[in-house]
CSV table of C-alpha atoms in Angstrom, one decimal:
chain,number,residue,atom,x,y,z
A,1,UNK,CA,106.6,128.3,26.8
A,2,UNK,CA,109.1,130.8,25.4
A,3,UNK,CA,109.0,134.5,25.6
A,4,UNK,CA,111.6,134.9,22.8
A,5,UNK,CA,111.0,137.9,20.5
A,6,UNK,CA,108.4,139.4,22.8
A,7,UNK,CA,110.9,141.9,24.4
A,8,UNK,CA,111.6,143.6,21.1
A,9,UNK,CA,108.1,143.6,19.6
A,10,UNK,CA,107.3,146.8,17.6
A,11,UNK,CA,104.5,149.1,18.7
A,12,UNK,CA,101.2,148.0,17.1
A,13,UNK,CA,98.4,150.6,17.5
A,14,UNK,CA,95.0,149.2,16.7
A,15,UNK,CA,93.9,149.2,13.1
A,16,UNK,CA,91.2,151.7,12.3
A,17,UNK,CA,90.0,150.2,9.0
A,18,UNK,CA,87.3,147.5,8.4
A,19,UNK,CA,83.7,147.2,8.0
A,20,UNK,CA,81.7,150.0,9.7
A,21,UNK,CA,79.5,149.2,12.6
A,22,UNK,CA,76.7,151.3,13.8
A,23,UNK,CA,77.9,153.9,16.3
A,24,UNK,CA,75.6,152.7,19.1
A,25,UNK,CA,76.9,149.2,18.7
A,26,UNK,CA,80.6,150.5,18.9
A,27,UNK,CA,79.7,152.4,21.9
A,28,UNK,CA,78.3,149.4,23.7
A,29,UNK,CA,81.4,147.4,22.7
A,30,UNK,CA,83.5,150.2,24.2
A,31,UNK,CA,81.6,150.0,27.5
A,32,UNK,CA,82.6,146.4,27.8
A,33,UNK,CA,86.4,147.1,27.3
A,34,UNK,CA,88.9,147.2,30.2
A,35,UNK,CA,89.4,150.7,31.5
A,36,UNK,CA,92.7,151.3,29.7
A,37,UNK,CA,91.4,150.1,26.4
A,38,UNK,CA,88.3,152.3,26.7
A,39,UNK,CA,90.3,155.4,27.4
A,40,UNK,CA,93.0,155.0,24.9
A,41,UNK,CA,91.6,152.9,22.0
A,42,UNK,CA,88.1,154.3,21.5
A,43,UNK,CA,89.5,157.7,20.3
A,44,UNK,CA,91.6,155.9,17.7
A,45,UNK,CA,88.7,154.3,15.9
A,46,UNK,CA,86.6,157.3,14.6
A,47,UNK,CA,86.0,160.8,15.7
A,48,UNK,CA,82.3,160.0,16.2
A,49,UNK,CA,83.1,157.1,18.5
A,50,UNK,CA,85.6,159.2,20.4
A,51,UNK,CA,82.8,161.7,21.1
A,52,UNK,CA,80.3,159.0,21.9
A,53,UNK,CA,82.7,157.2,24.3
A,54,UNK,CA,84.0,160.4,25.9
A,55,UNK,CA,81.5,160.3,28.9
A,56,UNK,CA,82.4,156.7,29.6
A,57,UNK,CA,86.1,157.4,29.4
A,58,UNK,CA,85.7,160.4,31.8
A,59,UNK,CA,83.8,158.2,34.2
A,60,UNK,CA,86.6,155.7,34.2
A,61,UNK,CA,89.3,158.4,34.8
A,62,UNK,CA,87.2,159.9,37.6
A,63,UNK,CA,86.8,156.7,39.3
A,64,UNK,CA,90.4,155.8,39.0
A,65,UNK,CA,91.3,159.2,40.5
A,66,UNK,CA,88.8,158.8,43.3
A,67,UNK,CA,90.2,155.4,44.2
A,68,UNK,CA,93.8,156.5,43.7
A,69,UNK,CA,94.6,153.6,41.5
A,70,UNK,CA,96.2,153.3,38.1
A,71,UNK,CA,94.4,151.4,35.3
A,72,UNK,CA,96.4,149.2,33.0
A,73,UNK,CA,97.0,150.5,29.5
A,74,UNK,CA,97.2,148.3,26.4
A,75,UNK,CA,100.6,147.3,25.2
A,76,UNK,CA,100.6,149.3,22.0
A,77,UNK,CA,99.9,152.5,24.0
A,78,UNK,CA,102.7,151.7,26.5
A,79,UNK,CA,105.1,151.1,23.6
A,80,UNK,CA,104.1,154.2,21.8
A,81,UNK,CA,104.6,156.4,25.0
A,82,UNK,CA,107.8,154.6,26.1
A,83,UNK,CA,110.3,157.0,24.6
A,84,UNK,CA,108.7,160.0,26.3
A,85,UNK,CA,108.6,158.5,29.8
A,86,UNK,CA,111.1,159.2,32.6
A,87,UNK,CA,113.0,156.4,34.2
A,88,UNK,CA,110.6,156.4,37.2
A,89,UNK,CA,107.6,156.4,34.9
A,90,UNK,CA,109.1,153.5,32.8
A,91,UNK,CA,109.7,151.4,36.0
A,92,UNK,CA,106.1,152.0,37.3
A,93,UNK,CA,104.5,151.4,33.8
A,94,UNK,CA,106.4,148.2,33.2
A,95,UNK,CA,105.7,146.9,36.6
A,96,UNK,CA,101.9,147.5,36.3
A,97,UNK,CA,102.0,146.1,32.7
A,98,UNK,CA,103.8,143.0,33.8
A,99,UNK,CA,101.4,142.4,36.7
A,100,UNK,CA,98.3,142.8,34.6
A,101,UNK,CA,99.8,140.7,31.8
A,102,UNK,CA,100.6,137.9,34.2
A,103,UNK,CA,97.1,137.8,35.7
A,104,UNK,CA,95.4,138.0,32.4
A,105,UNK,CA,97.6,135.6,30.5
A,106,UNK,CA,98.8,138.3,28.1
A,107,UNK,CA,102.1,136.6,27.2
A,108,UNK,CA,103.3,139.2,24.5
A,109,UNK,CA,102.8,142.1,27.0
A,110,UNK,CA,104.6,140.1,29.8
A,111,UNK,CA,107.5,139.3,27.5
A,112,UNK,CA,107.8,143.0,26.7
A,113,UNK,CA,107.5,144.4,30.1
A,114,UNK,CA,109.6,142.2,32.3
A,115,UNK,CA,112.9,142.7,30.5
A,116,UNK,CA,112.5,146.4,30.8
A,117,UNK,CA,112.4,146.4,34.6
A,118,UNK,CA,115.4,147.5,36.5
A,119,UNK,CA,117.3,144.8,38.4
A,120,UNK,CA,116.3,146.1,41.8
A,121,UNK,CA,112.6,146.1,40.8
A,122,UNK,CA,112.9,142.6,39.5
A,123,UNK,CA,114.4,141.5,42.9
A,124,UNK,CA,111.5,143.1,44.8
A,125,UNK,CA,108.5,142.3,42.5
A,126,UNK,CA,109.2,139.4,40.2
A,127,UNK,CA,107.6,136.9,42.6
A,128,UNK,CA,104.4,138.8,42.4
A,129,UNK,CA,104.3,138.2,38.6
A,130,UNK,CA,104.4,134.5,39.1
A,131,UNK,CA,101.8,134.7,41.9
A,132,UNK,CA,99.5,136.7,39.7
A,133,UNK,CA,99.8,134.2,36.9
A,134,UNK,CA,99.1,131.3,39.2
A,135,UNK,CA,96.2,133.0,40.8
A,136,UNK,CA,94.6,133.6,37.4
A,137,UNK,CA,95.3,130.0,36.2
A,138,UNK,CA,97.5,131.4,33.5
A,139,UNK,CA,100.0,128.6,32.9
A,140,UNK,CA,101.6,130.0,29.7
A,141,UNK,CA,102.1,133.4,31.5
A,142,UNK,CA,103.7,131.5,34.4
A,143,UNK,CA,106.0,129.6,32.1
A,144,UNK,CA,107.0,132.9,30.4
A,145,UNK,CA,107.6,134.6,33.8
A,146,UNK,CA,109.9,131.8,34.8
A,147,UNK,CA,111.7,131.8,31.5
A,148,UNK,CA,112.3,135.5,32.1
A,149,UNK,CA,113.9,134.9,35.4
A,150,UNK,CA,111.1,135.8,37.7
A,151,UNK,CA,111.2,134.2,41.2
A,152,UNK,CA,108.6,132.3,43.0
A,153,UNK,CA,107.8,131.1,46.5
A,154,UNK,CA,105.2,129.2,48.4
A,155,UNK,CA,102.7,132.1,47.7
A,156,UNK,CA,102.7,131.0,44.1
A,157,UNK,CA,101.6,127.5,45.0
A,158,UNK,CA,99.0,129.0,47.4
A,159,UNK,CA,97.6,131.3,44.7
A,160,UNK,CA,97.2,128.3,42.3
A,161,UNK,CA,95.5,126.3,45.0
A,162,UNK,CA,93.2,129.2,46.0
A,163,UNK,CA,91.9,129.4,42.4
A,164,UNK,CA,91.6,125.6,42.0
A,165,UNK,CA,94.2,125.6,39.2
A,166,UNK,CA,95.6,122.1,39.6
A,167,UNK,CA,97.3,122.0,36.2
A,168,UNK,CA,99.3,125.2,37.0
A,169,UNK,CA,100.3,123.7,40.4
A,170,UNK,CA,101.3,120.4,38.9
A,171,UNK,CA,103.5,122.1,36.3
A,172,UNK,CA,105.1,124.3,39.0
A,173,UNK,CA,105.9,121.3,41.2
A,174,UNK,CA,107.3,119.3,38.3
A,175,UNK,CA,110.0,121.9,37.7
A,176,UNK,CA,113.6,121.5,39.0
A,177,UNK,CA,113.8,122.7,41.7
A,178,UNK,CA,110.0,122.6,42.3
A,179,UNK,CA,108.0,125.6,43.3
A,180,UNK,CA,108.0,125.8,47.1
A,181,UNK,CA,105.0,125.0,49.1
A,182,UNK,CA,104.2,124.9,52.8
A,183,UNK,CA,101.4,124.4,55.4
A,184,UNK,CA,99.5,127.4,54.1
A,185,UNK,CA,99.1,125.6,50.7
A,186,UNK,CA,96.9,122.8,52.2
A,187,UNK,CA,95.1,125.5,54.3
A,188,UNK,CA,94.2,127.3,51.1
A,189,UNK,CA,92.8,124.3,49.5
A,190,UNK,CA,90.7,123.6,52.6
A,191,UNK,CA,89.5,127.2,52.9
A,192,UNK,CA,88.1,127.2,49.4
A,193,UNK,CA,86.7,123.6,49.5
A,194,UNK,CA,89.1,122.2,46.9
A,195,UNK,CA,89.0,118.6,48.0
A,196,UNK,CA,90.6,117.2,44.8
A,197,UNK,CA,93.4,119.7,45.1
A,198,UNK,CA,94.0,118.8,48.8
A,199,UNK,CA,94.0,115.1,48.0
A,200,UNK,CA,96.6,115.6,45.3
A,201,UNK,CA,98.7,117.7,47.6
A,202,UNK,CA,98.8,115.0,50.1
A,203,UNK,CA,99.4,112.2,47.6
A,204,UNK,CA,102.7,113.6,46.6
A,205,UNK,CA,106.1,112.2,47.9
A,206,UNK,CA,106.7,113.7,50.3
A,207,UNK,CA,103.3,115.1,50.8
A,208,UNK,CA,102.6,118.8,51.1
A,209,UNK,CA,102.7,119.6,54.8
A,210,UNK,CA,99.6,120.5,56.8
A,211,UNK,CA,98.8,121.6,60.3
A,212,UNK,CA,95.8,122.5,62.4
A,213,UNK,CA,95.0,125.4,60.1
A,214,UNK,CA,93.8,123.0,57.4
A,215,UNK,CA,91.0,121.8,59.6
A,216,UNK,CA,90.2,125.2,60.9
A,217,UNK,CA,89.8,126.7,57.4
A,218,UNK,CA,87.7,123.8,56.3
A,219,UNK,CA,85.4,124.3,59.3
A,220,UNK,CA,85.3,128.1,58.8
A,221,UNK,CA,84.1,127.6,55.3
A,222,UNK,CA,81.6,124.8,56.1
A,223,UNK,CA,83.5,122.3,53.9
A,224,UNK,CA,82.4,119.3,55.8
A,225,UNK,CA,83.6,116.8,53.1
A,226,UNK,CA,87.1,118.3,53.2
A,227,UNK,CA,87.2,118.1,57.0
A,228,UNK,CA,86.0,114.5,57.1
A,229,UNK,CA,88.5,113.4,54.5
A,230,UNK,CA,91.4,115.2,56.3
A,231,UNK,CA,90.5,113.6,59.6
A,232,UNK,CA,90.1,110.2,58.0
A,233,UNK,CA,93.8,110.1,56.9
A,234,UNK,CA,96.5,108.1,58.6
A,235,UNK,CA,97.7,109.9,60.6
A,236,UNK,CA,94.7,112.3,60.6
A,237,UNK,CA,95.2,116.0,59.9
A,238,UNK,CA,95.7,117.6,63.3
A,239,UNK,CA,93.1,119.9,64.8
A,240,UNK,CA,92.6,122.0,67.9
A,241,UNK,CA,90.2,124.3,69.7
A,242,UNK,CA,90.3,126.8,66.8
A,243,UNK,CA,88.5,124.3,64.6
A,244,UNK,CA,85.3,124.3,66.6
A,245,UNK,CA,85.6,128.1,67.2
A,246,UNK,CA,85.8,128.8,63.5
A,247,UNK,CA,82.7,126.6,62.9
A,248,UNK,CA,80.7,128.4,65.5
A,249,UNK,CA,81.9,131.9,64.5
A,250,UNK,CA,80.8,131.3,60.9
A,251,UNK,CA,77.5,129.6,61.7
A,252,UNK,CA,78.5,126.2,60.5
A,253,UNK,CA,76.2,124.1,62.7
A,254,UNK,CA,76.5,120.9,60.8
A,255,UNK,CA,80.3,121.0,61.0
A,256,UNK,CA,80.2,121.9,64.7
A,257,UNK,CA,77.8,119.0,65.4
A,258,UNK,CA,80.1,116.5,63.5
A,259,UNK,CA,83.2,117.8,65.2
A,260,UNK,CA,81.8,117.2,68.6
A,261,UNK,CA,80.3,113.9,67.8
A,262,UNK,CA,83.6,112.3,67.0
A,263,UNK,CA,85.4,109.8,69.3
A,264,UNK,CA,87.2,111.5,70.8
A,265,UNK,CA,85.5,114.8,69.9
A,266,UNK,CA,87.5,117.7,68.4
A,267,UNK,CA,89.1,119.7,71.3
A,268,UNK,CA,86.8,122.6,72.1
A,269,UNK,CA,87.0,125.6,74.4
A,270,UNK,CA,83.3,125.5,74.5
A,271,UNK,CA,83.0,128.9,76.3
A,272,UNK,CA,84.9,130.4,73.4
A,273,UNK,CA,82.6,128.7,71.0
A,274,UNK,CA,79.5,130.4,72.6
A,275,UNK,CA,81.2,133.8,72.4
A,276,UNK,CA,82.2,133.1,68.7
A,277,UNK,CA,78.6,132.1,67.8
A,278,UNK,CA,77.3,135.3,69.5
A,279,UNK,CA,79.8,137.4,67.7
A,280,UNK,CA,78.7,136.1,64.3
A,281,UNK,CA,75.0,136.5,65.2
A,282,UNK,CA,74.4,132.8,64.8
A,283,UNK,CA,71.5,132.3,67.1
A,284,UNK,CA,70.7,128.8,65.9
A,285,UNK,CA,74.3,127.6,66.7
A,286,UNK,CA,74.1,129.2,70.1
A,287,UNK,CA,70.7,127.7,70.9
A,288,UNK,CA,72.0,124.2,69.8
A,289,UNK,CA,75.1,124.6,72.0
A,290,UNK,CA,73.1,125.6,75.0
A,291,UNK,CA,70.6,122.7,74.5
A,292,UNK,CA,73.3,120.0,74.8
A,293,UNK,CA,73.9,118.1,78.1
A,294,UNK,CA,75.7,119.6,79.7
A,295,UNK,CA,75.0,123.0,78.1
A,296,UNK,CA,77.9,124.8,76.4
A,297,UNK,CA,79.2,127.2,79.1
A,298,UNK,CA,79.0,130.9,78.7
A,299,UNK,CA,80.1,134.0,80.6
A,300,UNK,CA,80.4,137.7,80.3
A,301,UNK,CA,82.5,137.4,77.1
A,302,UNK,CA,79.4,136.0,75.3
A,303,UNK,CA,77.3,139.2,75.8
A,304,UNK,CA,80.3,141.3,75.1
A,305,UNK,CA,80.9,139.7,71.7
A,306,UNK,CA,77.2,140.0,70.8
A,307,UNK,CA,77.4,143.7,71.7
A,308,UNK,CA,80.6,144.3,69.9
A,309,UNK,CA,79.3,143.1,66.6
A,310,UNK,CA,75.8,144.7,66.9
A,311,UNK,CA,74.0,141.4,67.3
A,312,UNK,CA,71.0,142.7,69.2
A,313,UNK,CA,68.6,139.6,68.7
A,314,UNK,CA,71.4,137.4,70.1
A,315,UNK,CA,71.9,139.6,73.0
A,316,UNK,CA,68.2,139.7,73.7
A,317,UNK,CA,68.0,135.9,73.6
A,318,UNK,CA,71.1,135.5,75.9
A,319,UNK,CA,69.5,137.7,78.5
A,320,UNK,CA,66.1,136.1,78.2
A,321,UNK,CA,67.3,132.7,79.4
A,322,UNK,CA,66.9,131.5,82.9
A,323,UNK,CA,69.2,132.2,84.4
A,324,UNK,CA,70.3,134.9,81.9
A,325,UNK,CA,73.8,135.0,80.4
A,326,UNK,CA,75.9,137.3,82.7
A,327,UNK,CA,77.1,140.7,81.5
A,328,UNK,CA,79.2,143.4,82.8
A,329,UNK,CA,80.5,146.9,82.0
A,330,UNK,CA,82.4,145.4,78.9
A,331,UNK,CA,79.0,144.9,77.2
A,332,UNK,CA,78.2,148.6,77.1
A,333,UNK,CA,81.7,149.5,76.2
A,334,UNK,CA,81.7,146.9,73.3
A,335,UNK,CA,78.5,148.4,71.9
A,336,UNK,CA,79.9,151.9,72.1
A,337,UNK,CA,83.1,150.9,70.4
A,338,UNK,CA,81.2,149.5,67.5
A,339,UNK,CA,78.9,152.4,67.2
A,340,UNK,CA,75.9,150.2,68.0
A,341,UNK,CA,73.6,152.8,69.7
A,342,UNK,CA,70.5,150.5,69.5
A,343,UNK,CA,72.3,147.7,71.3
A,344,UNK,CA,73.6,150.2,74.0
A,345,UNK,CA,70.1,151.7,74.4
A,346,UNK,CA,68.5,148.3,74.8
A,347,UNK,CA,71.1,147.2,77.3
A,348,UNK,CA,70.6,150.2,79.5
A,349,UNK,CA,66.8,149.9,79.3
A,350,UNK,CA,66.7,146.6,81.0
A,351,UNK,CA,65.9,146.1,84.7
A,352,UNK,CA,68.4,146.3,86.2
A,353,UNK,CA,70.3,148.0,83.4
A,354,UNK,CA,73.6,146.7,82.1
A,355,UNK,CA,76.3,148.3,84.1
A,356,UNK,CA,78.6,150.8,82.4
A,357,UNK,CA,81.6,152.9,83.3
A,358,UNK,CA,84.2,155.5,82.1
A,359,UNK,CA,85.3,153.1,79.3
A,360,UNK,CA,82.0,153.4,77.5
A,361,UNK,CA,82.6,157.1,76.8
A,362,UNK,CA,86.4,156.5,76.2
A,363,UNK,CA,85.8,154.0,73.4
A,364,UNK,CA,83.0,156.0,71.9
A,365,UNK,CA,85.3,159.0,71.6
A,366,UNK,CA,88.2,156.9,70.3
A,367,UNK,CA,86.1,155.6,67.4
A,368,UNK,CA,84.6,159.0,66.7
A,369,UNK,CA,81.0,157.9,67.6
A,370,UNK,CA,79.7,161.3,68.7
A,371,UNK,CA,76.1,160.3,68.6
A,372,UNK,CA,76.8,157.4,71.0
A,373,UNK,CA,78.8,159.7,73.4
A,374,UNK,CA,76.1,162.3,73.3
A,375,UNK,CA,73.4,159.8,74.1
A,376,UNK,CA,75.4,158.3,76.9
A,377,UNK,CA,76.0,161.6,78.6
A,378,UNK,CA,72.4,162.7,78.2
A,379,UNK,CA,71.1,159.9,80.5
A,380,UNK,CA,70.2,160.4,84.1
A,381,UNK,CA,72.6,159.9,85.6
A,382,UNK,CA,75.0,160.4,82.7
A,383,UNK,CA,77.5,157.7,81.8
A,384,UNK,CA,80.7,158.7,83.7
A,385,UNK,CA,83.8,160.0,81.8
A,386,UNK,CA,87.3,161.2,82.7
A,387,UNK,CA,90.4,162.5,81.2
A,388,UNK,CA,90.8,159.3,79.0
A,389,UNK,CA,87.7,160.5,76.9
A,390,UNK,CA,89.6,163.6,75.6
A,391,UNK,CA,92.7,161.6,75.3
A,392,UNK,CA,90.9,159.0,73.1
A,393,UNK,CA,89.3,161.6,70.9
A,394,UNK,CA,92.6,163.3,70.3
A,395,UNK,CA,94.3,159.9,69.6
A,396,UNK,CA,91.7,159.2,66.9
A,397,UNK,CA,92.0,162.7,65.4
A,398,UNK,CA,88.2,163.3,66.2
A,399,UNK,CA,88.3,167.1,66.6
A,400,UNK,CA,84.5,167.4,66.6
A,401,UNK,CA,84.2,164.9,69.4
A,402,UNK,CA,86.8,166.7,71.5
A,403,UNK,CA,85.2,170.1,70.9
A,404,UNK,CA,81.8,168.7,71.9
A,405,UNK,CA,83.2,167.1,75.0
A,406,UNK,CA,84.9,170.3,76.1
A,407,UNK,CA,81.8,172.4,75.4
A,408,UNK,CA,79.8,170.6,78.0
A,409,UNK,CA,79.0,172.1,81.5
A,410,UNK,CA,81.2,171.1,83.2
A,411,UNK,CA,83.6,170.2,80.4
A,412,UNK,CA,85.0,166.8,80.1
A,413,UNK,CA,88.3,166.9,82.0
A,414,UNK,CA,91.6,166.7,80.1
A,415,UNK,CA,95.3,166.6,80.9
A,416,UNK,CA,98.7,166.3,79.3
A,417,UNK,CA,97.7,163.0,77.7
A,418,UNK,CA,95.4,164.8,75.3
A,419,UNK,CA,98.2,166.7,73.7
A,420,UNK,CA,100.4,163.6,73.8
A,421,UNK,CA,97.8,161.6,72.0
A,422,UNK,CA,97.3,164.2,69.3
A,423,UNK,CA,101.1,164.5,68.8
A,424,UNK,CA,101.5,160.6,68.6
A,425,UNK,CA,98.8,160.4,65.9
A,426,UNK,CA,100.1,163.4,63.9
A,427,UNK,CA,96.9,165.3,64.4
A,428,UNK,CA,98.2,168.8,64.3
A,429,UNK,CA,94.8,170.4,63.9
A,430,UNK,CA,93.6,168.7,67.1
A,431,UNK,CA,96.8,169.8,69.0
A,432,UNK,CA,96.5,173.4,67.7
A,433,UNK,CA,92.8,173.6,68.8
A,434,UNK,CA,93.6,172.1,72.3
A,435,UNK,CA,96.4,174.7,72.9
A,436,UNK,CA,94.3,177.6,71.6
A,437,UNK,CA,91.7,177.2,74.3
A,438,UNK,CA,91.6,179.4,77.5
A,439,UNK,CA,93.2,178.0,79.4
A,440,UNK,CA,95.1,175.8,77.0
A,441,UNK,CA,95.2,172.1,77.3
A,442,UNK,CA,98.3,171.3,79.4
A,443,UNK,CA,101.4,169.7,77.7
A,444,UNK,CA,104.8,168.4,78.8
A,445,UNK,CA,107.9,166.9,77.4
A,446,UNK,CA,106.1,163.7,76.4
A,447,UNK,CA,104.3,165.7,73.7
A,448,UNK,CA,107.5,166.3,71.9
A,449,UNK,CA,108.9,162.8,72.6
A,450,UNK,CA,106.0,161.0,71.1
A,451,UNK,CA,106.0,163.3,68.1
A,452,UNK,CA,109.6,162.5,67.5
A,453,UNK,CA,109.1,158.8,68.1
A,454,UNK,CA,106.3,158.5,65.5
A,455,UNK,CA,108.2,160.8,63.0
A,456,UNK,CA,105.6,163.5,63.2
A,457,UNK,CA,108.0,166.3,62.4
A,458,UNK,CA,105.4,169.0,61.5
A,459,UNK,CA,103.9,168.5,64.9
A,460,UNK,CA,107.2,168.7,66.7
A,461,UNK,CA,108.3,171.8,64.8
A,462,UNK,CA,105.0,173.5,65.6
A,463,UNK,CA,105.1,172.6,69.3
A,464,UNK,CA,108.6,174.0,69.7
A,465,UNK,CA,107.7,177.2,67.8
A,466,UNK,CA,105.1,178.3,70.3
A,467,UNK,CA,105.7,181.0,72.9
A,468,UNK,CA,106.6,179.6,75.3
A,469,UNK,CA,107.6,176.4,73.4
A,470,UNK,CA,106.5,173.0,74.4
A,471,UNK,CA,109.0,171.7,76.9
A,472,UNK,CA,111.2,168.8,75.7
A,473,UNK,CA,114.1,166.6,76.5
A,474,UNK,CA,116.1,167.2,73.3
A,475,UNK,CA,118.4,164.2,73.8
A,476,UNK,CA,115.4,161.9,74.3
A,477,UNK,CA,113.8,163.4,71.1
A,478,UNK,CA,116.9,162.7,69.2
A,479,UNK,CA,117.1,159.2,70.3
A,480,UNK,CA,113.4,158.7,69.5
A,481,UNK,CA,114.1,159.8,66.0
A,482,UNK,CA,117.5,158.5,65.3
A,483,UNK,CA,116.2,156.2,62.6
A,484,UNK,CA,114.4,159.2,61.0
A,485,UNK,CA,115.2,161.2,57.9
A,486,UNK,CA,118.6,163.0,58.0
A,487,UNK,CA,116.9,166.4,57.7
A,488,UNK,CA,114.8,165.8,60.7
A,489,UNK,CA,117.9,164.8,62.7
A,490,UNK,CA,119.7,167.8,61.6
A,491,UNK,CA,116.9,170.1,62.7
A,492,UNK,CA,117.0,168.5,66.2
A,493,UNK,CA,120.8,168.9,66.3
A,494,UNK,CA,120.5,172.6,65.4
A,495,UNK,CA,117.9,173.1,68.1
A,496,UNK,CA,120.1,171.3,70.6
A,497,UNK,CA,123.1,173.5,69.7
A,498,UNK,CA,121.0,176.7,70.3
A,499,UNK,CA,120.4,175.3,73.8
A,500,UNK,CA,124.0,174.4,74.4
A,501,UNK,CA,123.3,170.6,74.4
A,502,UNK,CA,125.7,168.3,72.6
A,503,UNK,CA,124.3,165.3,70.8
């Protein structure tokens, strides 16, 4: 495939002549166009169509703005606008155009866009064009990209395998030197159930390498035929405990049954399997595992995983067994972390109730689950909390949670770690509120140090501008930010000089 002549193609705006179609038909056609074509091409056809398609075009623009993404524009529009673009705009437009063209097999657009990319951009992004072409099964686009000097790596092979594009992979591997591949290539084939692809990969000389992840991905996806073939090879594809765990986590009971029926059986951390099945909400898998002789072992992790993922029916079944699956404080904490209030309420309603501790409030605050925190504290006796609750709320930037916690009687305790957490996360509003209280939340040198370490210069400047300023170790702050922007370092130097400290 040659890209000759593509780089210098002239702008070709769409023709506006031809047999007239009813306006409603044209509008329906426009609705099926890619976003860029809809926005830019429809107004070129007729004024009536431009007016009819305007609401659709506006919806496309609004959605792109809401998602903060750039939609691809047609080649003719890019060529037409090219002379008016800045260097940065040209680089960005050509990169987006090349990526879209590669994935959609638009060879003329690819041949035009790639030669217009700066050398540095090509070094950074050219492999992504080959990967996009391979992922879309666009052999001609891949050939064009290679002819234009685009690089490739094992991700190109993996993308072709993921999409089941054997012809693309065969061409790529027939080149000199061939497109690289690695263990992930076989894993991709297994993950997507592409048995013929995997067989071809392993039939090459030398064969594409594989490892335990191939079996794990086949088990995860429930691709029993792929797994059986891989294990039947000489030597067999290796597997380990993750294979059984992946099957259990994804509810692949037939796969799990086959794995454990082999001689010798697939290695299995059977306790982990029980927890994985509980996490995935796969009650049938869990029931089967417990019905074996001896039963699949379980422990507190099993209930914790069920609670973490909001699997209330699983948790109810686990606790209904004789004897029940054990649980501990982590079960309530896991439910709170996930915002699963119904799970937490059920666990605490049992006799005796599932135990809980300060961590339940801490993780609820950390994740911003105010409703969970309020319910936990409304119980009699309330779920305990400590300074880590406020610290966690500040770390997550959850000002509403922090305000509620401090408004209680007595208020949730806090200490210097609250200000530190807000500073580390760059949550200036949280820090300002905490310091505006009477009395203010305490702070110390660590507030400035973590702000510097995480590059939160606005926080650091504000903290030092207070009266009195937040204490700091200026030398430590400088060290924490020594890889930061020059302007930030200069500001710290100036502050140090005012204090008579040499850096």
